[in-house]
mmCIF file of C-alpha atoms in Angstrom:
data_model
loop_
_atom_site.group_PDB
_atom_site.id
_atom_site.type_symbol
_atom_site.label_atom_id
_atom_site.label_comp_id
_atom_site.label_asym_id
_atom_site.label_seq_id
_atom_site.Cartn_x
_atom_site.Cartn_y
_atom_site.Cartn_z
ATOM 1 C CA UNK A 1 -0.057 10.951 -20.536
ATOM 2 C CA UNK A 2 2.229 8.122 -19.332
ATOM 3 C CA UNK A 3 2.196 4.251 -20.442
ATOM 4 C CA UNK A 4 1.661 3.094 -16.736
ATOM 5 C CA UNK A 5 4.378 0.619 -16.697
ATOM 6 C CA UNK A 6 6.897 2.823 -18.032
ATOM 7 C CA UNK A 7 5.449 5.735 -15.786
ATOM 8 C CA UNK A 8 5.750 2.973 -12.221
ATOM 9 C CA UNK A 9 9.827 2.374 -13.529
ATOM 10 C CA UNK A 10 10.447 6.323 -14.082
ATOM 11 C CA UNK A 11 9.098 6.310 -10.207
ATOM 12 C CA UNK A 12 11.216 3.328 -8.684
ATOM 13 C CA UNK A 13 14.170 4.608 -10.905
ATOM 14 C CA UNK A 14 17.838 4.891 -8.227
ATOM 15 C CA UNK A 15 14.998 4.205 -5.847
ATOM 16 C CA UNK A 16 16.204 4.561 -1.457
ATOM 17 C CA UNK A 17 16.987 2.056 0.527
ATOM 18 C CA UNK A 18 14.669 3.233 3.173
ATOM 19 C CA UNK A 19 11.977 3.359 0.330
ATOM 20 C CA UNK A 20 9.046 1.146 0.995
ATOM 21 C CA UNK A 21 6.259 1.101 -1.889
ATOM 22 C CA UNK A 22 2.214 -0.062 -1.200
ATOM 23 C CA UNK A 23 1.030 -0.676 -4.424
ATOM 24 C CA UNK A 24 -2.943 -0.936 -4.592
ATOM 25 C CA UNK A 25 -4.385 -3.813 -5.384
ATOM 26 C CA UNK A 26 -4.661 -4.902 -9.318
ATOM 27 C CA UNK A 27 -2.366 -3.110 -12.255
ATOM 28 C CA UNK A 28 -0.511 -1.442 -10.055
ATOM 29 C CA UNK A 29 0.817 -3.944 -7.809
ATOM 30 C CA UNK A 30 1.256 -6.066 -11.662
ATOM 31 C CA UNK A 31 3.185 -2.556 -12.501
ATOM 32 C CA UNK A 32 5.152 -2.858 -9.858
ATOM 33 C CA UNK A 33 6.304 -6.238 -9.731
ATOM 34 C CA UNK A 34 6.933 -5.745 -13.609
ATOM 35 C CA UNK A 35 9.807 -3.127 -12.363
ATOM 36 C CA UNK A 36 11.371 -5.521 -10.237
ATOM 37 C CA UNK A 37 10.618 -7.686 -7.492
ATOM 38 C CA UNK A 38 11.484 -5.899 -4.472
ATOM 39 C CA UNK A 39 11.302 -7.431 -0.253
ATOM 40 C CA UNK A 40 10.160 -3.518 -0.185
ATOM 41 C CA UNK A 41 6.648 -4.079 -1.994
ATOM 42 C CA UNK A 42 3.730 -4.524 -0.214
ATOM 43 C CA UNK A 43 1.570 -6.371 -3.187
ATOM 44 C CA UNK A 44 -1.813 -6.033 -2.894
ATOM 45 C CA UNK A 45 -4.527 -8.485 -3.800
ATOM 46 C CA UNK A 46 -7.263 -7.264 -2.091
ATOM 47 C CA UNK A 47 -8.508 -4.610 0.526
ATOM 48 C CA UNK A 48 -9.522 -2.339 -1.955
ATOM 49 C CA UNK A 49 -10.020 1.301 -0.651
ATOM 50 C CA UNK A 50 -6.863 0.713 2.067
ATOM 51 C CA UNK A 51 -3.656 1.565 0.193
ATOM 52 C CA UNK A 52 -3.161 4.809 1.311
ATOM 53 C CA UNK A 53 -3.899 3.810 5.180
ATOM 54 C CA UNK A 54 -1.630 1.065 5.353
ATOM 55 C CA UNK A 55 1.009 3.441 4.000
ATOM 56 C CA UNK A 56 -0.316 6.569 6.628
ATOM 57 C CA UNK A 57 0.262 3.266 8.981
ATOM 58 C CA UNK A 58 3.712 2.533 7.984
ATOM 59 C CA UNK A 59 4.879 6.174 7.945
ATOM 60 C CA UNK A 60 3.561 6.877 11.366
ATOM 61 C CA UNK A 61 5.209 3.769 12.818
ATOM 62 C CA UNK A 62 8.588 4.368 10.428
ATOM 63 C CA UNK A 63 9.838 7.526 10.394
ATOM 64 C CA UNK A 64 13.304 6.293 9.143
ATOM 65 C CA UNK A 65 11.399 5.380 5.932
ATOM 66 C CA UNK A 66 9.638 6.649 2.869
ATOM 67 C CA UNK A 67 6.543 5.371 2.060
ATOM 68 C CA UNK A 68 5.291 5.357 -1.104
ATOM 69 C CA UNK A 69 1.429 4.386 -2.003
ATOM 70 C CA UNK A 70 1.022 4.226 -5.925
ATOM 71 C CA UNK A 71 -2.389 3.138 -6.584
ATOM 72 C CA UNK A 72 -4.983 3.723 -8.998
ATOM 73 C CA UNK A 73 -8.123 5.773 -9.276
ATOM 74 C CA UNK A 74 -10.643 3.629 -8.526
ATOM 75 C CA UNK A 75 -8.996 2.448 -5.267
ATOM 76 C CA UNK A 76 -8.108 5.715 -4.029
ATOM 77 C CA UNK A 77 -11.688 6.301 -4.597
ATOM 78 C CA UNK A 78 -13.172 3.877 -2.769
ATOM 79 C CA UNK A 79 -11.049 4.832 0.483
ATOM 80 C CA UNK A 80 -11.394 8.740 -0.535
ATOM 81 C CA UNK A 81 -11.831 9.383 3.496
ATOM 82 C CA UNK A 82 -8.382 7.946 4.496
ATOM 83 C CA UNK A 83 -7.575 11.418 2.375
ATOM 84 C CA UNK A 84 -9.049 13.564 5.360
ATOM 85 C CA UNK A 85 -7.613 11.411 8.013
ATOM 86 C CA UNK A 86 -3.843 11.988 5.896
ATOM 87 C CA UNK A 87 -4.516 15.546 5.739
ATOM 88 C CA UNK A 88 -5.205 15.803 9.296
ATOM 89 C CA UNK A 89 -2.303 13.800 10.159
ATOM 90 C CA UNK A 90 0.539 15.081 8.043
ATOM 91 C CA UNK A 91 2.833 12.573 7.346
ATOM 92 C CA UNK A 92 5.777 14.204 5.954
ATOM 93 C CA UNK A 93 7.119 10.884 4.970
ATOM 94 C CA UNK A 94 4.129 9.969 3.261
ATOM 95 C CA UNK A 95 3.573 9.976 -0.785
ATOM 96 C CA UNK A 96 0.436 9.080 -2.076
ATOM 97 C CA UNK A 97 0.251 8.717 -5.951
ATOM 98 C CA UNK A 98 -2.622 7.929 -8.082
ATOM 99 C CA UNK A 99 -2.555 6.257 -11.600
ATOM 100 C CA UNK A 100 -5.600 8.173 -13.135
ATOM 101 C CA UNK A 101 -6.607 6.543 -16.566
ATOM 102 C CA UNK A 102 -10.544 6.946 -15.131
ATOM 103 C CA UNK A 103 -11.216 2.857 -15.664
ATOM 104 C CA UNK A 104 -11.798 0.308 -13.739
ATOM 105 C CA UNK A 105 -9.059 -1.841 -15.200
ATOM 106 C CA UNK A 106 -9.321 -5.382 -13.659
ATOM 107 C CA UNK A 107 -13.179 -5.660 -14.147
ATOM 108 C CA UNK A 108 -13.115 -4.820 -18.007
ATOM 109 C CA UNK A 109 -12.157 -0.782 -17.876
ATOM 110 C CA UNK A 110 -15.579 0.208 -17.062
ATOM 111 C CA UNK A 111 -15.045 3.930 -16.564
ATOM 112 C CA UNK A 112 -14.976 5.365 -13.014
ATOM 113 C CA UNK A 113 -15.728 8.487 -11.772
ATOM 114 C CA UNK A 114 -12.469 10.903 -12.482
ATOM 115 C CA UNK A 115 -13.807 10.136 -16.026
ATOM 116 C CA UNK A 116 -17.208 11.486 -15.126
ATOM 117 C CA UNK A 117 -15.209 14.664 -13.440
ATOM 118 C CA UNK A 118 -14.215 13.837 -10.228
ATOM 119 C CA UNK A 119 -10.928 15.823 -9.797
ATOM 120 C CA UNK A 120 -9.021 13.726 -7.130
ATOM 121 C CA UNK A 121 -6.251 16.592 -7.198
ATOM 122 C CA UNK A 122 -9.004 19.552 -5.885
ATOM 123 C CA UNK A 123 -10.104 16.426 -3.082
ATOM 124 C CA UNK A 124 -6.384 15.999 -1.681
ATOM 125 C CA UNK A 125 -5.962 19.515 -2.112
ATOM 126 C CA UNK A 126 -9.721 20.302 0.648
ATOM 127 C CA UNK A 127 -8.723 17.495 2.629
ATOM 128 C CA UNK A 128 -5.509 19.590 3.854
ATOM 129 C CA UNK A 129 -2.899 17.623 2.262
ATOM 130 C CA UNK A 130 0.091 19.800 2.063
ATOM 131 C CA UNK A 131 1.802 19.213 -1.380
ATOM 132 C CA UNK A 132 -0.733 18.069 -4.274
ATOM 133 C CA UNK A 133 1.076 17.752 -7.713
ATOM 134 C CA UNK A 134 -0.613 16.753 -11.308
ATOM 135 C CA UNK A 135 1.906 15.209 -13.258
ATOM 136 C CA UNK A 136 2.219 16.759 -16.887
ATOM 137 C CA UNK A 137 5.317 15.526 -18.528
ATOM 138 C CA UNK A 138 8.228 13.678 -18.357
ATOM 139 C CA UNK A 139 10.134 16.311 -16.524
ATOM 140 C CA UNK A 140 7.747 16.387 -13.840
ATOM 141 C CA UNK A 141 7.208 12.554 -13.014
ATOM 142 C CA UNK A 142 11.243 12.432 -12.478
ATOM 143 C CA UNK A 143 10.407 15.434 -10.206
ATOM 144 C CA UNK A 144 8.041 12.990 -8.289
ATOM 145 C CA UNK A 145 10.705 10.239 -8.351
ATOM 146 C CA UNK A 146 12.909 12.822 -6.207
ATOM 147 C CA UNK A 147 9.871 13.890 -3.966
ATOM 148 C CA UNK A 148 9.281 10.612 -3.026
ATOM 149 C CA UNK A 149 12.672 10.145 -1.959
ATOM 150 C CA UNK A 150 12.807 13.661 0.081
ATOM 151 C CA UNK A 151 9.470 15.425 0.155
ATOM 152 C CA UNK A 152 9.431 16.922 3.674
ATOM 153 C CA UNK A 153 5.715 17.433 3.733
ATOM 154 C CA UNK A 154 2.593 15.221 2.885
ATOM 155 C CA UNK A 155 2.224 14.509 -0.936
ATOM 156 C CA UNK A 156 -0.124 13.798 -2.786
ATOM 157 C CA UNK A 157 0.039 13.092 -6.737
ATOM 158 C CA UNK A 158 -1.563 12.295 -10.005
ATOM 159 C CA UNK A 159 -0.346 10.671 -12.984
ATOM 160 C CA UNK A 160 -2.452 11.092 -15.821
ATOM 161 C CA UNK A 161 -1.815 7.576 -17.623
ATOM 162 C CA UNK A 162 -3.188 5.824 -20.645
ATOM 163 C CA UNK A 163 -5.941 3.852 -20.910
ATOM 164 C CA UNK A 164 -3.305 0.587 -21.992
ATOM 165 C CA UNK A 165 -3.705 -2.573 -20.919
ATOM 166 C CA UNK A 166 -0.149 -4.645 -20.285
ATOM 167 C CA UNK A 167 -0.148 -8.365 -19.512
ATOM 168 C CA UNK A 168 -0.489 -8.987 -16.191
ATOM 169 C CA UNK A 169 2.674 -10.221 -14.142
ATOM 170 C CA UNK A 170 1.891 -11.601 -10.925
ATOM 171 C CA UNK A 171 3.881 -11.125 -7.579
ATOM 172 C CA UNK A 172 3.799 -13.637 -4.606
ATOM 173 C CA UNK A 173 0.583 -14.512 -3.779
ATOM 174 C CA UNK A 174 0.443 -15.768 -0.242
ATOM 175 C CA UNK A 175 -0.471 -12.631 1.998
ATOM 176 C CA UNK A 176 1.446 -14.453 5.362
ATOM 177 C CA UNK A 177 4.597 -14.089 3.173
ATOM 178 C CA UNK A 178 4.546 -10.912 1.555
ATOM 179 C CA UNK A 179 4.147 -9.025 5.423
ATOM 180 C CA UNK A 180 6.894 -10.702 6.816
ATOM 181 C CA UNK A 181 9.263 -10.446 3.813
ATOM 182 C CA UNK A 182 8.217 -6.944 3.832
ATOM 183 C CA UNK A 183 8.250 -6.503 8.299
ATOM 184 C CA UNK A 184 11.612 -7.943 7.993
ATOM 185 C CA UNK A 185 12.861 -5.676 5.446
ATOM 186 C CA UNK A 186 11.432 -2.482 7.031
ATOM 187 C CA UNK A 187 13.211 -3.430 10.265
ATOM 188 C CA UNK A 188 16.472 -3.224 8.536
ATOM 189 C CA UNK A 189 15.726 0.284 7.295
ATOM 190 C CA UNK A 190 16.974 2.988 9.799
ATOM 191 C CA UNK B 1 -25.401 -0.917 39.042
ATOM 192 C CA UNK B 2 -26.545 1.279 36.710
ATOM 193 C CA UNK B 3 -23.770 3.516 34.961
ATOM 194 C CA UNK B 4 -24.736 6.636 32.633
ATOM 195 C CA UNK B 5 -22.271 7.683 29.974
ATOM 196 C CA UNK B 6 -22.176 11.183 31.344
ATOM 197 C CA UNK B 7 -21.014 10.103 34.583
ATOM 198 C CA UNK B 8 -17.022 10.467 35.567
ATOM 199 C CA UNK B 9 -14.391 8.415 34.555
ATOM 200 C CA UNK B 10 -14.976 4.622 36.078
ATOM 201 C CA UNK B 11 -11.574 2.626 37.402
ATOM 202 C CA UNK B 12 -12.277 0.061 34.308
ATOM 203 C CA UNK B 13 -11.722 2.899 31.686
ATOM 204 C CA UNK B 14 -8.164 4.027 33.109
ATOM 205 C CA UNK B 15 -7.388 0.338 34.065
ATOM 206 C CA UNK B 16 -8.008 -0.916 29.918
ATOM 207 C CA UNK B 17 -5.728 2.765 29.155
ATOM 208 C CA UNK B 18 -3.090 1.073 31.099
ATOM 209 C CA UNK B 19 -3.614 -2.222 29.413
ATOM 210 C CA UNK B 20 -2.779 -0.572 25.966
ATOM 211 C CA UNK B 21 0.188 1.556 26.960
ATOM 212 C CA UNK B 22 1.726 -1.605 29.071
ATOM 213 C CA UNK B 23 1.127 -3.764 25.767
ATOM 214 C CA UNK B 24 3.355 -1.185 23.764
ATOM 215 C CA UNK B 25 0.082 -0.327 21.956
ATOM 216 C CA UNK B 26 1.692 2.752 19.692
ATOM 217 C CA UNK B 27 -0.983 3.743 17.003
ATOM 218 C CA UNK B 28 -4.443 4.422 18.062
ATOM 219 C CA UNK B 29 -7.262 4.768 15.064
ATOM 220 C CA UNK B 30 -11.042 5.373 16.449
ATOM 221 C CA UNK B 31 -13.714 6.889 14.951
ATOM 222 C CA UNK B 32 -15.275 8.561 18.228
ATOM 223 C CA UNK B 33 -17.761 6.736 20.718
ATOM 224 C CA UNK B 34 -19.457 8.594 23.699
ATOM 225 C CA UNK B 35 -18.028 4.861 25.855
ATOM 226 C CA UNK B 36 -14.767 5.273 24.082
ATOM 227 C CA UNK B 37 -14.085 9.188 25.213
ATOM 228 C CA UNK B 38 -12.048 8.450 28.622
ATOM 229 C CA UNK B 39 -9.840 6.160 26.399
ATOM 230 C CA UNK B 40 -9.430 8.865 23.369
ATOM 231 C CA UNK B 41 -8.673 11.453 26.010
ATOM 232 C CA UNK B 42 -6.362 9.382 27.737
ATOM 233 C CA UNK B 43 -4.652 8.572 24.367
ATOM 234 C CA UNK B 44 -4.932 12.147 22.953
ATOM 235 C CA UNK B 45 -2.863 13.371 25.927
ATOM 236 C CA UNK B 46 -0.062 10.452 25.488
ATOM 237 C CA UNK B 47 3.219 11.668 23.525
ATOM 238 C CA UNK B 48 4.205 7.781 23.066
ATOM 239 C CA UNK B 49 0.828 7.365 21.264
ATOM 240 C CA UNK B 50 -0.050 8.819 18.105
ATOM 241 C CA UNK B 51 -4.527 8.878 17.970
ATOM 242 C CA UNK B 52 -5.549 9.025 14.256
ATOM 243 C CA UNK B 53 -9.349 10.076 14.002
ATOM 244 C CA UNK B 54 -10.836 7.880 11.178
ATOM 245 C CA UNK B 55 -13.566 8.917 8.736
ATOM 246 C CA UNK B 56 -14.784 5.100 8.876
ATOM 247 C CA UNK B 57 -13.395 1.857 10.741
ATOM 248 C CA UNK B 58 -12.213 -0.041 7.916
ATOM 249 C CA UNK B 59 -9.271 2.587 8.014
ATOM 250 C CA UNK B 60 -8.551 1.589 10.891
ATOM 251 C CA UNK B 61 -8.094 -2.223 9.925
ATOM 252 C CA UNK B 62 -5.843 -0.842 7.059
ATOM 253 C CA UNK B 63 -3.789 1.126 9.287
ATOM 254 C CA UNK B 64 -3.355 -1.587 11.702
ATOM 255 C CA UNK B 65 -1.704 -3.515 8.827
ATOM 256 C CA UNK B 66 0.197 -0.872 7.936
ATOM 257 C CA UNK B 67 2.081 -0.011 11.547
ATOM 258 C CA UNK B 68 2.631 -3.673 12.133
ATOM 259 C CA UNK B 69 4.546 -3.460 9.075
ATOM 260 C CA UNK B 70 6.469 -0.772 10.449
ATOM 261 C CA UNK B 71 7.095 -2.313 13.600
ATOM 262 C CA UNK B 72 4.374 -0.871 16.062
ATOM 263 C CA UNK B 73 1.494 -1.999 17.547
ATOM 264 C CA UNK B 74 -2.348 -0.785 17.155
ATOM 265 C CA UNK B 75 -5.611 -0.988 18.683
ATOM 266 C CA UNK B 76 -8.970 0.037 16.991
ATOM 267 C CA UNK B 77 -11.621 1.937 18.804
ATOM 268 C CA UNK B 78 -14.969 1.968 17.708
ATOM 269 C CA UNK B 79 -18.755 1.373 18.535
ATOM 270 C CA UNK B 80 -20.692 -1.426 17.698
ATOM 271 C CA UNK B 81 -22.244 -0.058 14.419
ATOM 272 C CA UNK B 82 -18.461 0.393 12.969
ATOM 273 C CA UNK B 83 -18.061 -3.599 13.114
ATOM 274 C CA UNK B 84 -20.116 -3.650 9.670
ATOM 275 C CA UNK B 85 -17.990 -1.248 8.299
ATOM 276 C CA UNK B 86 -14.644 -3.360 8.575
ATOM 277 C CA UNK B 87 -16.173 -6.657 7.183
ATOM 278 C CA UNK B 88 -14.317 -6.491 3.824
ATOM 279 C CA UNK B 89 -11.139 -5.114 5.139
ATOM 280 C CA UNK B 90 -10.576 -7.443 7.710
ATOM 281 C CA UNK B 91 -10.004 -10.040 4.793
ATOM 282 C CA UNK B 92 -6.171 -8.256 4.493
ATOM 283 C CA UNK B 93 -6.022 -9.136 8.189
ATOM 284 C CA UNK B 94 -7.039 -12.956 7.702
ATOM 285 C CA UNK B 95 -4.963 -13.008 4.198
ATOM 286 C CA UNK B 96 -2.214 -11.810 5.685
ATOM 287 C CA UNK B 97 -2.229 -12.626 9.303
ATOM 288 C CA UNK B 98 -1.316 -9.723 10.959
ATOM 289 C CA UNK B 99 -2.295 -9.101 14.413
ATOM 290 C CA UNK B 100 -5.658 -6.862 14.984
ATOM 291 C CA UNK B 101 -6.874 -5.035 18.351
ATOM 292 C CA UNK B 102 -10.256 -4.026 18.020
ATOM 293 C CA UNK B 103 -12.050 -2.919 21.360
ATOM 294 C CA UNK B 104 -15.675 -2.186 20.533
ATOM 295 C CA UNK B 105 -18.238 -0.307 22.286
ATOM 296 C CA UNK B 106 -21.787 -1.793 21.937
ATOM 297 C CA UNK B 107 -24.885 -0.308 21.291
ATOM 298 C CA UNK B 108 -28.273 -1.428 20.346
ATOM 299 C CA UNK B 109 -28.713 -3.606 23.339
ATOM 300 C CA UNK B 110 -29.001 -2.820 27.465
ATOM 301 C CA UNK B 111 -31.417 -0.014 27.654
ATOM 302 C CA UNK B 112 -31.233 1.143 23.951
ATOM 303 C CA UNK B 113 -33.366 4.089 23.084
ATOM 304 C CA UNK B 114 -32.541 3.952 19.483
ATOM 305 C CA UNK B 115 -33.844 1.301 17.606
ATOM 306 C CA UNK B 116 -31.683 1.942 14.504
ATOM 307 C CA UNK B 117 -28.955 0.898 16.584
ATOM 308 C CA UNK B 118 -30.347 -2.780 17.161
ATOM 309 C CA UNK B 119 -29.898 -4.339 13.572
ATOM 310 C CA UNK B 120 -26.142 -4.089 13.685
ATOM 311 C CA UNK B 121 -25.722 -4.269 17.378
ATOM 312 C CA UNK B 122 -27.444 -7.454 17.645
ATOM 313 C CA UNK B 123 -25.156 -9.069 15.107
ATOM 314 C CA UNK B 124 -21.728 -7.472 15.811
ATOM 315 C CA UNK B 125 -20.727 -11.215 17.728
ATOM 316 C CA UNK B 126 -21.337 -13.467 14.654
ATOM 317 C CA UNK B 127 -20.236 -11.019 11.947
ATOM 318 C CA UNK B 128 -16.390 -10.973 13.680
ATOM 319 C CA UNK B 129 -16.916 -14.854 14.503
ATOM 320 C CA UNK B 130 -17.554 -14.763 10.421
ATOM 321 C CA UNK B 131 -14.622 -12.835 9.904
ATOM 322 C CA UNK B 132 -12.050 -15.006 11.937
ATOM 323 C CA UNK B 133 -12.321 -12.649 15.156
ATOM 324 C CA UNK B 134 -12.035 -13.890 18.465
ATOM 325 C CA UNK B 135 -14.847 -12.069 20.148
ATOM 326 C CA UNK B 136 -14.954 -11.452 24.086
ATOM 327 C CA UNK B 137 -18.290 -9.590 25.750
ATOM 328 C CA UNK B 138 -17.725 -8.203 28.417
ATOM 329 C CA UNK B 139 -20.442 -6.820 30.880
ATOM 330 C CA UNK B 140 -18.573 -6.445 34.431
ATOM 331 C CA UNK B 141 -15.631 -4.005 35.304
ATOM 332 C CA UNK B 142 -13.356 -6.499 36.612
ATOM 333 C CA UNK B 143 -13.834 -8.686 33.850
ATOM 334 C CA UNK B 144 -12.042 -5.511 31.359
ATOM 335 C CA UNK B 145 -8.969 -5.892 31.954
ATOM 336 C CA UNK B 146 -8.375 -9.880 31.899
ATOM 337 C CA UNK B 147 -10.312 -10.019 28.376
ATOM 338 C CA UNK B 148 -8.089 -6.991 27.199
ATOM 339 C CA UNK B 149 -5.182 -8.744 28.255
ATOM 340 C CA UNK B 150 -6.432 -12.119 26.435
ATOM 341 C CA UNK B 151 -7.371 -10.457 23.337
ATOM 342 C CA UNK B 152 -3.601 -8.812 23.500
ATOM 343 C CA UNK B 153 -2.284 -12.201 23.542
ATOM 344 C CA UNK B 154 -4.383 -13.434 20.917
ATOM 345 C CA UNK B 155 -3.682 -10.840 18.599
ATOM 346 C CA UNK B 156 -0.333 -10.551 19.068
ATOM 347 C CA UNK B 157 0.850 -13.218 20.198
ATOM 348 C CA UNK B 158 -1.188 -15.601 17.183
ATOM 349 C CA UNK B 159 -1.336 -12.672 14.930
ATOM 350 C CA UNK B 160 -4.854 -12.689 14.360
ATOM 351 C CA UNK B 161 -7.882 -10.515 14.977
ATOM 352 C CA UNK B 162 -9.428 -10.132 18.722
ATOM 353 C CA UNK B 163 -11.882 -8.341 19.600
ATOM 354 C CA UNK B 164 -13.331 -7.363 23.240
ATOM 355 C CA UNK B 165 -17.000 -5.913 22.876
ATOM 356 C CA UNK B 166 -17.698 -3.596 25.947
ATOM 357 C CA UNK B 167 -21.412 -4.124 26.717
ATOM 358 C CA UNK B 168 -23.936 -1.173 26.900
ATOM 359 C CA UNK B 169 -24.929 -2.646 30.659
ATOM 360 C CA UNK B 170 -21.084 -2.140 31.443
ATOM 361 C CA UNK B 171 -20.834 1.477 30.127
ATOM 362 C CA UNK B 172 -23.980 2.678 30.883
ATOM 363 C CA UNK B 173 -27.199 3.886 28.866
ATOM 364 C CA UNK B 174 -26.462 7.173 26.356
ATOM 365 C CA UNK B 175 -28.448 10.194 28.189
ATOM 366 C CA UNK B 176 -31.129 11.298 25.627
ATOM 367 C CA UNK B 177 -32.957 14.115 27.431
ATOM 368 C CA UNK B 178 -30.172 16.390 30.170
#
């Protein structure tokens, strides 16, 4: 199992130019400001259950790019369908990655339900999505670094993480700017 | 006039097609309404538009976000009872102010058969007025295309949420018994 802040740099690590990152709402957007503020995030402070359709929206509209949803288990949970509408899509420029430590973290890491045995791997895998990964060791999570970065089908992955707790850091907070500093920034990726 | 959904393709369905394309309307989420087929079709058979079949509307709300991000334009398709299903979602919209296209197909109202489709369909105007939509009913053909093109404007143009609700008297009564 990964510490999720060191497991979110390992990721972002000699990230792409043309990589653009949706991180779902809660630790992982705090994970992924904590790597480095980037005109490339998409923070999320709300819309819980839509990470991984804003990126399928994004990759469809950007082929130039790589998108890259890193969210966590309780979020990909609550938008589980937007799995069957990826898998039926395709997007080979689409990564979705869950942070599995089976809690809900920002409500007090009351346990969800890939600690009562939902296996989110065996859903991505029925819903048709062409690459599905569980991430074992350190080996393989700088494998996923590279897929991200040139997977040419859909992906979908799990990182097993712990059940830590870091300090939240907090990104930019006003939604208005965070779309058009990322819009602007997606523009210049071709 | 009295329109049934089985009937062929009306003018206004073609017409609000050409709306979209002319708009630059690139991503098309729905999740599939009997008064939204013509438009699917039309969509389906489009190389310059890519239809994504949702398992629930507030995808498509999420999606939306995301292609504006990339640099295309969306437009949501769904019926009336798909409204409720958005409510949360639509808060990224209002957050963030990105531009939203929903064209809604209403049920629950002109000649329903169904009552389970009245509780939502009766409340579809106030719960977008709630969530910062503009709402536009329409209930003539030649009134489609001018509200389409207003809600375009609207959403696009003051990147915010529109939405244009196509009445059950305009698309006709669902056929229960063939």
């Amino acid at each position: 199992m990964f510490e999720r802040r060191a497991a979110m740099a390992t990721l972002l690590a000699g990230r792409p130019n043309n990589l653009v990152l949706v991180p779902g709402l809660g630790s992982c957007t705090w994970d992924a400001f904590a790597a480095g503020d980037d005109d490339r995030n998409f923070y999320l402070w709300g819309a819980m259950g839509g990470a991984a359709m804003i990126g399928l929206g994004l990759a469809l509209a950007k082929p130039e790019a790589r998108v890259a949803v890193i969210t966590g288990d309780g979020e990909m949970l609550m938008g589980m369908g937007s799995l069957a509408t990826i898998g039926v899509q395709k997007p080979k420029n689409l990564a979705i990655v869950v942070f599995d430590n089976g809690l809900y973290g920002e409500t007090g890491m009351q346990e969800s339900h890939t600690s009562g045995g939902v296996d989110l791997l065996a859903v991505a895998r029925g819903c048709g999505i062409e690459r599905v990964v569980d991430v074992a060791d350190e080996a393989g999570l700088k494998e996923l670094a590279g897929l991200l970065a040139t997977s040419d089908r859909s992906l979908f992955a799990r990182v097993a993480i712990t059940r830590d707790d870091p300090p939240r850091l907090l990104p930019e907070k006003d939604g208005v700017v965070i779309k058009d500093r990322v819009r602007r920034a997606v523009e210049k990726i071709s | 006039m009295t329109a049934t959904s089985d009937r062929d393709p009306q003018p206004w369905q073609d017409q609000l097609f050409d709306a979209l394309k002319g708009a630059g309307i690139r991503q098309v989420g729905y999740v599939p309404d009997a008064g939204h087929s013509r438009l699917i079709a039309r969509c389906k058979a489009d190389p310059d538009i890519r239809d994504v079949v949702l398992t629930t509307e507030e995808e498509g709300i999420a999606m939306a976000a995301g292609a504006w991000l990339g640099g295309q334009r969306s437009a949501l398709l769904m019926q009336s009872s798909g409204v409720g299903n958005c409510v949360n979602m639509l808060s990224l919209i209002r957050a963030c102010r990105f531009p939203m296209l929903m064209l809604v197909t209403m049920r629950g109202e002109w000649e329903e058969f169904n009552p389970w489709q009245e509780p939502m369909g009766s409340i579809v105007d106030p719960v977008l007025k709630l969530c910062d939509t503009h709402v536009a009913k329409v209930e003539t053909p030649d009134a489609v295309v001018p509200a389409v093109q207003n809600a375009l404007q609207l959403a696009f143009g003051d990147d915010r949420a529109a939405a244009v609700l196509l009445s059950q008297k305009l698309i006709g009564r669902k056929v229960w018994v063939k």
